[in-house]
CSV table of C-alpha atoms and ligand atoms in Angstrom, one decimal:
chain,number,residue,atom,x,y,z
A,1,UNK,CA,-35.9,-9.8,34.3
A,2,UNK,CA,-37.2,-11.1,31.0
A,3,UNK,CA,-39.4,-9.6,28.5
A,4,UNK,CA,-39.5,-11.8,26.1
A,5,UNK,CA,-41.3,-16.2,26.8
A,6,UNK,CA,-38.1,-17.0,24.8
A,7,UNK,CA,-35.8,-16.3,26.7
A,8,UNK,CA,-37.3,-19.0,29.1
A,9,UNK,CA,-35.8,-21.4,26.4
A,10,UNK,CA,-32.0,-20.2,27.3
A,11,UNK,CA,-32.9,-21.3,31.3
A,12,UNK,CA,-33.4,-24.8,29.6
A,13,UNK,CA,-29.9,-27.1,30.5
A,14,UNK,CA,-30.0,-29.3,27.3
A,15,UNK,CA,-26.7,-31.4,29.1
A,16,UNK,CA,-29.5,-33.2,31.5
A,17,UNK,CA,-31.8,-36.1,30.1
A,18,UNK,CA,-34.9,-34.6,28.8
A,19,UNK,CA,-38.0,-34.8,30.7
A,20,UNK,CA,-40.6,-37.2,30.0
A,21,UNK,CA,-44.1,-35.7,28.8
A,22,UNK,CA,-47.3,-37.7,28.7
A,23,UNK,CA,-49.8,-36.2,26.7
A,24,UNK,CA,-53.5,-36.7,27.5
A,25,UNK,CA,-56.0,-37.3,24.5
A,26,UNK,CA,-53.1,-36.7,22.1
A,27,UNK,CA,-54.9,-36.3,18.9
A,28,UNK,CA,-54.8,-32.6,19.1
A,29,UNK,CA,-53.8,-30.5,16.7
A,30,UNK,CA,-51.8,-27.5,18.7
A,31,UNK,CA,-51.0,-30.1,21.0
A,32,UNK,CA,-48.9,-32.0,18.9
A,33,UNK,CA,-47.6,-29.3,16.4
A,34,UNK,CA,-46.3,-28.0,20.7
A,35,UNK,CA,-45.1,-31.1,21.3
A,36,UNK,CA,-43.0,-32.1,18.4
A,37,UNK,CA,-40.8,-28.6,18.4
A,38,UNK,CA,-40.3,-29.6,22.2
A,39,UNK,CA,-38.9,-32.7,21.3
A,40,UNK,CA,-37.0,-31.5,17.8
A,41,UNK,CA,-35.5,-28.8,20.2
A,42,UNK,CA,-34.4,-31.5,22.8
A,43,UNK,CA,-36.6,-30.3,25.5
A,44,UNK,CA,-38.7,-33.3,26.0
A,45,UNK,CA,-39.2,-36.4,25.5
A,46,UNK,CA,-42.8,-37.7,24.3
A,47,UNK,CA,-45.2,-40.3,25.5
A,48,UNK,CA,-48.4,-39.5,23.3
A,49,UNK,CA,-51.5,-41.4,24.7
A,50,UNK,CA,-54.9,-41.5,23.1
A,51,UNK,CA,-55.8,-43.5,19.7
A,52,UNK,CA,-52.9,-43.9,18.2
A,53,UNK,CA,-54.3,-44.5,14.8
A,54,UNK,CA,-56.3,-40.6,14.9
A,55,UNK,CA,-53.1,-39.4,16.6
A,56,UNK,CA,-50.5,-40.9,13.7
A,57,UNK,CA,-53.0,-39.6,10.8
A,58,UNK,CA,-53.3,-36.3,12.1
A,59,UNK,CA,-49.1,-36.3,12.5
A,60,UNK,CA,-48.9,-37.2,9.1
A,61,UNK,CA,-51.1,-34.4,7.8
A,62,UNK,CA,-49.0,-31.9,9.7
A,63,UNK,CA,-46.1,-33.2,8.6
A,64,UNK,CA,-44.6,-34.2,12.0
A,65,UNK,CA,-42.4,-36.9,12.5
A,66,UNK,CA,-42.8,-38.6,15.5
A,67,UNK,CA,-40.2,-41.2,15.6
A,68,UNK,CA,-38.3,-41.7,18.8
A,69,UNK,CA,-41.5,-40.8,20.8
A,70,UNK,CA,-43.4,-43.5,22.7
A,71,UNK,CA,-47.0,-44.1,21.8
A,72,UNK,CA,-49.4,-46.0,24.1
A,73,UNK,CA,-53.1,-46.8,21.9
A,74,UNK,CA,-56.2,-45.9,24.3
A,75,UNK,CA,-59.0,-44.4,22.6
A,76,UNK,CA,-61.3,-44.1,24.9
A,77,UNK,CA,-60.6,-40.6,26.4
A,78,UNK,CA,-61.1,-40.9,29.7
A,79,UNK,CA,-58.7,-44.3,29.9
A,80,UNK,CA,-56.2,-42.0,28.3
A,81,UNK,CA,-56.0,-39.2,31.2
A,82,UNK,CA,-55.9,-41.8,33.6
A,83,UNK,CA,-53.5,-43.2,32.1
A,84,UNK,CA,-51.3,-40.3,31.6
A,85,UNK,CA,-52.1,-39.5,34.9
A,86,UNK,CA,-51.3,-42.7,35.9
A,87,UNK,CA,-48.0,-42.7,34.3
A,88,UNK,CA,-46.6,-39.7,36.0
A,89,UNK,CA,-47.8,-40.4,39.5
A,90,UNK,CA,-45.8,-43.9,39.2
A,91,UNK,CA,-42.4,-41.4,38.5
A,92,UNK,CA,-42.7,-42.8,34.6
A,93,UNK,CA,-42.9,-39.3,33.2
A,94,UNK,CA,-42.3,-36.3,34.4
A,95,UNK,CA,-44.7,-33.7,33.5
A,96,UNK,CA,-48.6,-34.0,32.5
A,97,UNK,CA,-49.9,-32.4,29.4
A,98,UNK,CA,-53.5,-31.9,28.6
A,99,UNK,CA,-54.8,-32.9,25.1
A,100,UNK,CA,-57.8,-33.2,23.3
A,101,UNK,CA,-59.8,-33.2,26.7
A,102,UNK,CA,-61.8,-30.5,28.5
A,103,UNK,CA,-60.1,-28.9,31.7
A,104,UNK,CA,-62.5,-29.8,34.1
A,105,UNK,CA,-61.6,-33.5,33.2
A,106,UNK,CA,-57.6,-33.6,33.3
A,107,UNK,CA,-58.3,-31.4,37.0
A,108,UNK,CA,-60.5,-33.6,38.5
A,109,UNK,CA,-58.4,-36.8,37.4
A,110,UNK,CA,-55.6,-34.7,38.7
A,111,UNK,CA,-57.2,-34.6,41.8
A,112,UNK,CA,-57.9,-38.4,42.3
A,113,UNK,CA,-56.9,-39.6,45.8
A,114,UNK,CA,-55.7,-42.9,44.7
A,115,UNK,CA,-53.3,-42.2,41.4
A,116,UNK,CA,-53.9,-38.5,41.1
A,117,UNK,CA,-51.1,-35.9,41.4
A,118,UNK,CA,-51.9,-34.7,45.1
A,119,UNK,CA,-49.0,-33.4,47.0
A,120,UNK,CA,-50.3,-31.9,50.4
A,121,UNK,CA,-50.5,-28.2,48.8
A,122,UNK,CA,-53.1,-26.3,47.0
A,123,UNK,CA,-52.9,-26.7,43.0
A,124,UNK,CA,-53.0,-23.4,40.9
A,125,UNK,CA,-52.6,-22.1,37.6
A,126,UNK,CA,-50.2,-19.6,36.8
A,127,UNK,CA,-50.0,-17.8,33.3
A,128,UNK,CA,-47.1,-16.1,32.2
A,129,UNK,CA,-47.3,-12.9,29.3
A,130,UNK,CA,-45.7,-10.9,26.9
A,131,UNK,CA,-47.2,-8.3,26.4
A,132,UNK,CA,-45.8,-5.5,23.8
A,133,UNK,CA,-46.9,-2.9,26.4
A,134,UNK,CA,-45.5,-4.2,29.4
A,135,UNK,CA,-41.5,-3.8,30.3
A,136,UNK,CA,-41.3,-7.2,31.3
A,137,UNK,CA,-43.2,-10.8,31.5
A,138,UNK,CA,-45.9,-10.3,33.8
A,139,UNK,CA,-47.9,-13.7,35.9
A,140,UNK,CA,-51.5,-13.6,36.0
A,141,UNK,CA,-52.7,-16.4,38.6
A,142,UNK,CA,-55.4,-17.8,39.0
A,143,UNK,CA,-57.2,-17.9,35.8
A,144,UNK,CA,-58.4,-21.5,35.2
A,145,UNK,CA,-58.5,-23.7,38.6
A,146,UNK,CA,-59.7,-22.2,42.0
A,147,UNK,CA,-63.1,-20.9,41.0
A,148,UNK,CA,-63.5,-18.3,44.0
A,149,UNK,CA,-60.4,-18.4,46.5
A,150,UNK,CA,-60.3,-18.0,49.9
A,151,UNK,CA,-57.9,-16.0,51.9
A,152,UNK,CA,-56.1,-19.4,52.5
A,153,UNK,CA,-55.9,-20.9,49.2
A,154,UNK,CA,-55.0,-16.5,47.7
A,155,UNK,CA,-51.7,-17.3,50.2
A,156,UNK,CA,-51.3,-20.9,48.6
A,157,UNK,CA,-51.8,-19.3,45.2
A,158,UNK,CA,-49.4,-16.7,46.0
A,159,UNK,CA,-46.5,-19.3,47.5
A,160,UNK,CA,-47.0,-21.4,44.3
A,161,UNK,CA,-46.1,-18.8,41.8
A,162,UNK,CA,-43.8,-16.8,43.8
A,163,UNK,CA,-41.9,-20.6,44.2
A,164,UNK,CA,-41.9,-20.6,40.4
A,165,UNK,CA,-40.7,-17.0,40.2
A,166,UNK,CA,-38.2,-17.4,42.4
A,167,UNK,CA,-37.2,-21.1,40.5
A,168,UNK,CA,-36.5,-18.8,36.9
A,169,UNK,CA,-34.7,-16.5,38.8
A,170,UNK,CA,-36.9,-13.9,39.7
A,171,UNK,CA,-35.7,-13.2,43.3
A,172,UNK,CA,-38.5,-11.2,45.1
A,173,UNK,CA,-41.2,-11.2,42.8
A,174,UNK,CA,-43.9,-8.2,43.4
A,175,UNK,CA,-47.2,-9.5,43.6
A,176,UNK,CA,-50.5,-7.0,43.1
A,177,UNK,CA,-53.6,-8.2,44.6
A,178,UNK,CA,-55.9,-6.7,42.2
A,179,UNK,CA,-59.4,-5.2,43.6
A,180,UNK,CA,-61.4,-2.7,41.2
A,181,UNK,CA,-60.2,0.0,43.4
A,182,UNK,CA,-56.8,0.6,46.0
A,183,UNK,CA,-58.9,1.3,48.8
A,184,UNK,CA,-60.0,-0.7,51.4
A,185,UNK,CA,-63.7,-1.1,51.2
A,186,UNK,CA,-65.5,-3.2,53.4
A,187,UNK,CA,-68.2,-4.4,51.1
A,188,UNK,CA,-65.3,-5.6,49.5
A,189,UNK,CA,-64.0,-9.0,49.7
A,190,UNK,CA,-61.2,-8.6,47.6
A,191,UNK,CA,-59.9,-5.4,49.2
A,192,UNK,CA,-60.1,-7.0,52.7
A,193,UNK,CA,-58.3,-10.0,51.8
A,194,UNK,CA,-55.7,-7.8,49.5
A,195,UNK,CA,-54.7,-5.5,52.7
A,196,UNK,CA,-54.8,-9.0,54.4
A,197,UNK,CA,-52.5,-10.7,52.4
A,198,UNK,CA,-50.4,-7.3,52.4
A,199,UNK,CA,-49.9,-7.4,56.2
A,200,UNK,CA,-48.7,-10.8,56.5
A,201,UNK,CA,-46.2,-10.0,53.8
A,202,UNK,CA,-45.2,-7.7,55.9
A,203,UNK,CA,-45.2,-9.4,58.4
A,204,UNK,CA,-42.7,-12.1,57.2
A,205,UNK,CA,-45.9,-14.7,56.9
A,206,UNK,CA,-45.5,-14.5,53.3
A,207,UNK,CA,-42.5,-14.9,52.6
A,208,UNK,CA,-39.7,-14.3,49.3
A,209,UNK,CA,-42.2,-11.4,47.1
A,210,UNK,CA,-43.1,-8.2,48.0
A,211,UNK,CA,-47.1,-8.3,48.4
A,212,UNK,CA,-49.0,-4.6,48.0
A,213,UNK,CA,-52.9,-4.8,47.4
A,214,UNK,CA,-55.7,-3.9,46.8
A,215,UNK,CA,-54.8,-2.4,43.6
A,216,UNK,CA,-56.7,-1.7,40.6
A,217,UNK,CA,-55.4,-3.1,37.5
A,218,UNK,CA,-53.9,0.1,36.2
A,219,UNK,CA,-52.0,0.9,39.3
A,220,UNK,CA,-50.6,-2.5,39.6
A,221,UNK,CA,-49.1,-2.1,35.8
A,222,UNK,CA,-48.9,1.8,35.5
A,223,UNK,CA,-46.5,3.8,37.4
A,224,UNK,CA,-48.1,7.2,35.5
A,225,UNK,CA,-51.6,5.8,37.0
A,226,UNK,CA,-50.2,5.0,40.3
A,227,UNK,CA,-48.9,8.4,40.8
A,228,UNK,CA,-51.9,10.3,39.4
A,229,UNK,CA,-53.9,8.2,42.3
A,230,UNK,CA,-50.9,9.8,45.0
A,231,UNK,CA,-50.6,5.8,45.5
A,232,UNK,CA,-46.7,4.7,47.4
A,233,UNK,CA,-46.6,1.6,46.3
A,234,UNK,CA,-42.7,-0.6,45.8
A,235,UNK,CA,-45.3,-2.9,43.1
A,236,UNK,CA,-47.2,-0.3,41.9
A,237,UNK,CA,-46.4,0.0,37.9
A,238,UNK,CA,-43.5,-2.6,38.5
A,239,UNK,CA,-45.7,-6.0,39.2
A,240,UNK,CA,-44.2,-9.2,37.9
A,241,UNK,CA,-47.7,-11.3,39.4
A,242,UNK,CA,-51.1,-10.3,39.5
A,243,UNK,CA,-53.2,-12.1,42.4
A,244,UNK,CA,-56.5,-12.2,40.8
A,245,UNK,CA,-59.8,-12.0,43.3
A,246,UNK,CA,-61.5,-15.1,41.1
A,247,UNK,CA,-61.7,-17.2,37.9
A,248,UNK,CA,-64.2,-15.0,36.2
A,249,UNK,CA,-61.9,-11.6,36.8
A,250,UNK,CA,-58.6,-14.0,35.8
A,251,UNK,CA,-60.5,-15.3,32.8
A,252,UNK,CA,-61.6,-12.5,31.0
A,253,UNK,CA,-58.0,-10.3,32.0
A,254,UNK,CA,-56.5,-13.5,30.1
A,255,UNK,CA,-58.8,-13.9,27.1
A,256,UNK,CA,-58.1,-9.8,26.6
A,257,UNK,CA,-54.8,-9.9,26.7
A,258,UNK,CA,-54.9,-12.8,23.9
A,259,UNK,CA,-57.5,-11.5,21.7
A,260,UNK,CA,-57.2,-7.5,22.1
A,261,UNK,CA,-53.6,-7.0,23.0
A,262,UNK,CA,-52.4,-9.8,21.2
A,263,UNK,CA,-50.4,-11.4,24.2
A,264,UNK,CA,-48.2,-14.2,24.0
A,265,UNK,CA,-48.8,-16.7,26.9
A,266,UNK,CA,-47.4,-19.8,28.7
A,267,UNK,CA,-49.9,-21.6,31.2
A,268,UNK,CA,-48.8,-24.6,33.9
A,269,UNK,CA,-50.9,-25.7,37.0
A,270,UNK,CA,-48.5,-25.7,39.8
A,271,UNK,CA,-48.3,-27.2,43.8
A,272,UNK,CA,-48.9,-31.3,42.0
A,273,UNK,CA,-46.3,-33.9,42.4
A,274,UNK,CA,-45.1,-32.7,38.7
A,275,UNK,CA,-46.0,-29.9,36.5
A,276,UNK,CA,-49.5,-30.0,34.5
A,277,UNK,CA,-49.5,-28.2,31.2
A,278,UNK,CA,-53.1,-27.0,30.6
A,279,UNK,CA,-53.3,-24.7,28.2
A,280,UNK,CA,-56.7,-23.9,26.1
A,281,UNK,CA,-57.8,-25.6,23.3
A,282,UNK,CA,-57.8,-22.8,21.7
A,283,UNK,CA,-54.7,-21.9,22.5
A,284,UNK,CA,-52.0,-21.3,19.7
A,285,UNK,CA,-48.9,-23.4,19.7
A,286,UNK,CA,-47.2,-21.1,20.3
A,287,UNK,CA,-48.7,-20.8,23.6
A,288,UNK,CA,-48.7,-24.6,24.0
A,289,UNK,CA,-45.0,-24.4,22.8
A,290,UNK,CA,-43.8,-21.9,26.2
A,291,UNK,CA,-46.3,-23.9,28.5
A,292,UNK,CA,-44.2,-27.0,27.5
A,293,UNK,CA,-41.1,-24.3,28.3
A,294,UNK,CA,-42.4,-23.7,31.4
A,295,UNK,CA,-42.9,-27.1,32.5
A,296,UNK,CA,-39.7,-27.9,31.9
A,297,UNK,CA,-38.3,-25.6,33.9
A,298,UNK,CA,-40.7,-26.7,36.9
B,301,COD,N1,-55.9,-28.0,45.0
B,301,COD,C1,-55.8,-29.1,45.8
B,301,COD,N2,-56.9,-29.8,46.0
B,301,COD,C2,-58.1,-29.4,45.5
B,301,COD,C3,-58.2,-28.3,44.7
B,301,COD,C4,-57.0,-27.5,44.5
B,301,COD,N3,-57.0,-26.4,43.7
B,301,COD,N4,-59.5,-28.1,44.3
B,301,COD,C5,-60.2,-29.1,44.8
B,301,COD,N5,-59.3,-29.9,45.5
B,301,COD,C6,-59.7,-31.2,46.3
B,301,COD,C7,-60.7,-30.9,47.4
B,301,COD,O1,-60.0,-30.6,48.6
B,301,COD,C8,-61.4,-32.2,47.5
B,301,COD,O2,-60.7,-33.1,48.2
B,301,COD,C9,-61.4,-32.7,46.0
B,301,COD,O3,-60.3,-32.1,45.4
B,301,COD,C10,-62.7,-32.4,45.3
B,301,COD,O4,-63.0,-31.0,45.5
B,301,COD,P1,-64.2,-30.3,44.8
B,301,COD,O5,-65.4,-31.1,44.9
B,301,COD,O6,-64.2,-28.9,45.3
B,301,COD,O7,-63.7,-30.2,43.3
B,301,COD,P2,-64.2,-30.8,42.0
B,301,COD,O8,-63.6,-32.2,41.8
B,301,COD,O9,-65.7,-30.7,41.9
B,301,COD,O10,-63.6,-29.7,41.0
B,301,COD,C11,-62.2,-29.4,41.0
B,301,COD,C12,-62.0,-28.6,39.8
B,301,COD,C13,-60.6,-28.2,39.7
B,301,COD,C14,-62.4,-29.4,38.6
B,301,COD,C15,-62.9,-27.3,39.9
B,301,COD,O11,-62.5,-26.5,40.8
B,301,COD,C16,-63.1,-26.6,38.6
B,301,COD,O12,-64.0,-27.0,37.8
B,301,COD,N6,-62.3,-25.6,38.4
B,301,COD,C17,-62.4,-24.7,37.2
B,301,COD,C18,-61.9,-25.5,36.0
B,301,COD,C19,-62.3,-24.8,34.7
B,301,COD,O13,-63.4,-24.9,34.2
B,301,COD,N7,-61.3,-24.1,34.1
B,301,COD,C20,-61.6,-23.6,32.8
B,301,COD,C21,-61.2,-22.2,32.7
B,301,COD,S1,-60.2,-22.1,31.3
């Protein structure tokens, strides 16, 4: 159980080459202030693709020194993701990492039939936190790619972070399926598919995680609050993942536990052929910094 995103860094097995990273539009500040501690620390190795003339200036005024890392000049944004993209569907680098470049675009490149990162399986996001109040790192999924889940993809959302859980260690992750209340209601669509999705954990059709829902956010993370309710729950107050029911709910859970609870955070798209680090631009980098962590891991 860890509390702390660095203690992900001790997971890291510095005796193996170091994985390749391209980065996507890679005149970005946070980006590359995330990047070069990566590479210092002997995580990565980088492949920074974008204009390499805006990218070297805006090194040098950070005071990062790049050499060692590969460059490849393409201003032209777009050219760059495809590029990047490109590069680590052909096995030339190992994970994807989003730069100066909106999500939306990186995604949908992602997504390309012909040189996209595709693998058969639905691609989620999965955010890891710290959080000062919390007694250990808890997964919040998904809060920037599936817009409004089905039951289908909430059980391909689930596998994919439980699979990353279970990756760092994390044997049988308990997942709350959040709903604004624990009782089934049939107006509901997130109750319904939470005592769903409960069932066929039970049931051995979701497999490795112990699934409870619905649950309202402070039963998931509250014992106290759990009990008050009378709820018997094995997650309740103990959840390492929180399913959320869509991107607006996942969202603003996300931006509130950055901006009012002062969160630390680590963000990767999982289920491509290689991990995809997609943090916000707004993102510290710090945050960029355990994404990058977390990637490597993947
Ligand atoms: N996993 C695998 N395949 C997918 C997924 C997924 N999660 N989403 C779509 N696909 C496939 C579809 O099966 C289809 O073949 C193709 O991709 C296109 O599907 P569309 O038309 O539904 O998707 P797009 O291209 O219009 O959009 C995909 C996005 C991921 C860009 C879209 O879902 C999106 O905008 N998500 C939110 C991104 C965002 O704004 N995040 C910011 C919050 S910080």
């Amino acid at each position: 159980m860890f509390k702390k995103l660095d203690e992900l860094q001790k997971l890291i097995d510095t005796s193996k080459p170091r994985k390749r990273l391209a980065l996507a539009v890679s005149h970005d500040r946070y980006s590359l202030e995330a990047v070069h501690k990566a590479f210092t620390n002997g995580i990565i190795e980088p492949v920074l693709i974008g204009s390499e003339k805006d990218t070297a200036e805006m090194a040098k005024e950070l005071g990062l020194n790049f050499y060692g890392a590969s460059f490849i000049d393409e201003p032209v944004p777009d050219r760059a993701v495809e590029l990047a993209v490109r590069m680590v569907h052909d096995g030339r680098a190992d994970i994807l990492m989003k730069g100066k470049v909106a999500t939306p675009v990186i995604l949908k490149a992602v997504l390309n039939k012909e040189w996209g990162l595709r693998s058969g399986h639905l691609l989620s996001h999965l955010s890891i936190f710290e959080v000062d109040t919390y007694h250990k790192l808890i997964g919040v999924t998904d809060v920037a790619m599936n817009i409004a889940p089905s039951l289908k993809d909430k059980i391909a959302i689930i596998n994919n972070s439980v699979a990353y859980f279970n990756k760092i260690g994390i044997e049988r992750p308990k997942v709350a399926v959040l709903g604004a209340i624990e009782m089934v209601n049939e107006n509901m669509q997130a109750t319904l598919d939470a005592a769903l999705l409960s069932k066929m954990n039970q049931r051995d059709q979701i497999v490795n995680c112990i699934v409870d829902g619905p649950l309202a956010f402070d039963n998931a993370i509250s014992t106290k609050s759990a009990l008050n309710k009378g709820i018997k729950s094995e997650v309740a107050g103990d959840t390492d993942i929180l399913l959320m029911p869509d991107i607006e709910v996942g969202n603003v859970l996300y931006k509130s536990l950055v901006w009012f609870a002062k969160a630390k955070v680590a963000s990767l798209v999982l289920g491509a052929a290689a991990p995809i680090v997609v943090t916000s631009r707004s993102d510290s980098d710090d945050s960029k910094y355990y994404s990058i962590l977390m990637a490597a891991l993947g």
